Amino acid sequence: MAVGVGAVVVGFSAALVLDHPAADGRGSGAEVHARATPSAAPTERVKAAVASPSATRTPSLRVAPSPSTDGAASCLHVRFKLPNGPAGCKPKADICAPGAPWYVADILALCGGPTPLQAVHIISEPATGGDPGSSYCLAWTGSGEGTGKDAALLMNAPGYQCGAALVGADGQAIQADDTSVFTAIPPDCADSYPDTRMTYPAVLDFPNDGGAQPPEYVCVLANVGA
């Protein structure tokens, strides 16, 4: 879980120089300096990418809602992460939200298709003392706007600092052929937890670069519970 992320982001004054390969073999190293406040606007390309539909939507599955035990708003029966996980009852909006851990059989029919492309604005890349070739993750800052969320991009950081891991289309943190997890086009993310929303496609932009580093596409795996 992301704990004290805001303090982590503000506390770092040094930027991390990224030098990971893009899908076409080009290095995307760009020096990004942490900004004092997360106020940079997303690039027009990111706005356009997120606005575009990412998949053909399928008709919603009619599921009879089950009333909650306390008489509150109706909800649907779910499991936590896995078909045999702890049972619960959640509203459809919570089940279909990007990063949600709730398992429902045939969730694509329930939610009308896969998770739409999400925007993530990388406002800083603080050094963690790790190997630049190690796994990437996101530390959410708790800020953002309608077109995306702000985050710090970390490498080889302790899991508790990360709200989500960045993985390849095959669900692996480092792809088997040693290529980057980042791609030049939106990936078809293989869900590490099928029939949940825990893995979803995202586009990362670097607003502090002034366009020097192009947006990168990646699969995000939410860090939710045990």
Tab-separated table of N, CA, C and O in Angstrom, residues 77-89 101-105 193-196 198 226:
chain	number	residue	atom	x	y	z
A	77	HIS	N	-22.704	-9.455	-5.626
A	77	HIS	CA	-21.824	-10.385	-4.934
A	77	HIS	C	-20.468	-10.435	-5.642
A	77	HIS	O	-20.401	-10.550	-6.866
A	78	VAL	N	-19.383	-10.330	-4.888
A	78	VAL	CA	-18.033	-10.358	-5.443
A	78	VAL	C	-17.139	-11.232	-4.568
A	78	VAL	O	-17.499	-11.621	-3.458
A	79	ARG	N	-15.941	-11.513	-5.112
A	79	ARG	CA	-14.880	-12.172	-4.370
A	79	ARG	C	-13.647	-11.275	-4.424
A	79	ARG	O	-13.494	-10.476	-5.338
A	80	PHE	N	-12.752	-11.400	-3.465
A	80	PHE	CA	-11.557	-10.569	-3.423
A	80	PHE	C	-10.448	-11.214	-4.249
A	80	PHE	O	-9.923	-12.266	-3.888
A	81	LYS	N	-10.145	-10.638	-5.391
A	81	LYS	CA	-9.056	-11.011	-6.292
A	81	LYS	C	-9.258	-12.321	-7.044
A	81	LYS	O	-8.949	-12.408	-8.231
A	82	LEU	N	-9.751	-13.355	-6.370
A	82	LEU	CA	-9.785	-14.696	-6.946
A	82	LEU	C	-11.176	-15.313	-6.814
A	82	LEU	O	-11.969	-14.895	-5.955
A	83	PRO	N	-11.481	-16.320	-7.651
A	83	PRO	CA	-12.799	-16.955	-7.559
A	83	PRO	C	-13.103	-17.530	-6.181
A	83	PRO	O	-14.265	-17.609	-5.779
A	84	ASN	N	-12.065	-17.943	-5.459
A	84	ASN	CA	-12.260	-18.508	-4.119
A	84	ASN	C	-11.851	-17.537	-3.017
A	84	ASN	O	-11.664	-17.925	-1.869
A	85	GLY	N	-11.699	-16.253	-3.360
A	85	GLY	CA	-11.313	-15.254	-2.371
A	85	GLY	C	-12.457	-14.918	-1.426
A	85	GLY	O	-13.590	-15.379	-1.616
A	86	PRO	N	-12.190	-14.111	-0.404
A	86	PRO	CA	-13.243	-13.723	0.539
A	86	PRO	C	-14.419	-13.075	-0.175
A	86	PRO	O	-14.239	-12.254	-1.077
A	87	ALA	N	-15.627	-13.440	0.223
A	87	ALA	CA	-16.839	-12.941	-0.421
A	87	ALA	C	-17.196	-11.562	0.105
A	87	ALA	O	-16.843	-11.174	1.221
A	88	GLY	N	-17.905	-10.802	-0.731
A	88	GLY	CA	-18.352	-9.477	-0.336
A	88	GLY	C	-19.480	-9.014	-1.222
A	88	GLY	O	-19.999	-9.758	-2.059
A	89	CYS	N	-19.863	-7.763	-1.056
A	89	CYS	CA	-20.951	-7.166	-1.814
A	89	CYS	C	-20.559	-5.730	-2.143
A	89	CYS	O	-20.305	-4.934	-1.231
A	101	PRO	N	-10.047	-4.627	-7.014
A	101	PRO	CA	-9.649	-6.032	-6.838
A	101	PRO	C	-10.812	-7.019	-6.820
A	101	PRO	O	-10.621	-8.173	-6.473
A	102	TRP	N	-12.023	-6.583	-7.197
A	102	TRP	CA	-13.194	-7.436	-7.017
A	102	TRP	C	-13.392	-8.377	-8.190
A	102	TRP	O	-13.499	-7.962	-9.336
A	103	TYR	N	-13.438	-9.667	-7.887
A	103	TYR	CA	-13.630	-10.707	-8.901
A	103	TYR	C	-15.112	-10.934	-9.162
A	103	TYR	O	-15.900	-11.129	-8.230
A	104	VAL	N	-15.478	-10.888	-10.442
A	104	VAL	CA	-16.827	-11.229	-10.891
A	104	VAL	C	-16.679	-12.024	-12.181
A	104	VAL	O	-15.975	-11.585	-13.098
A	105	ALA	N	-17.321	-13.171	-12.280
A	105	ALA	CA	-17.253	-13.961	-13.504
A	105	ALA	C	-17.775	-13.144	-14.676
A	105	ALA	O	-18.830	-12.500	-14.578
A	193	TYR	N	-4.856	-10.969	-12.601
A	193	TYR	CA	-5.990	-11.462	-11.829
A	193	TYR	C	-7.217	-11.408	-12.735
A	193	TYR	O	-7.956	-10.428	-12.724
A	194	PRO	N	-7.442	-12.466	-13.542
A	194	PRO	CA	-8.556	-12.448	-14.503
A	194	PRO	C	-9.898	-12.169	-13.840
A	194	PRO	O	-10.139	-12.561	-12.692
A	195	ASP	N	-10.750	-11.466	-14.592
A	195	ASP	CA	-12.091	-11.091	-14.143
A	195	ASP	C	-12.064	-10.137	-12.958
A	195	ASP	O	-12.994	-10.092	-12.141
A	196	THR	N	-10.962	-9.362	-12.850
A	196	THR	CA	-10.911	-8.202	-11.958
A	196	THR	C	-10.419	-7.023	-12.794
A	196	THR	O	-10.084	-7.174	-13.969
A	198	MET	N	-7.728	-5.212	-11.715
A	198	MET	CA	-6.452	-4.871	-11.089
A	198	MET	C	-5.360	-4.523	-12.096
A	198	MET	O	-4.442	-3.768	-11.771
A	226	ALA	N	-3.329	-7.879	0.614
A	226	ALA	CA	-2.408	-9.008	0.681
A	226	ALA	C	-2.688	-10.008	-0.400
A	226	ALA	O	-3.783	-10.079	-0.921
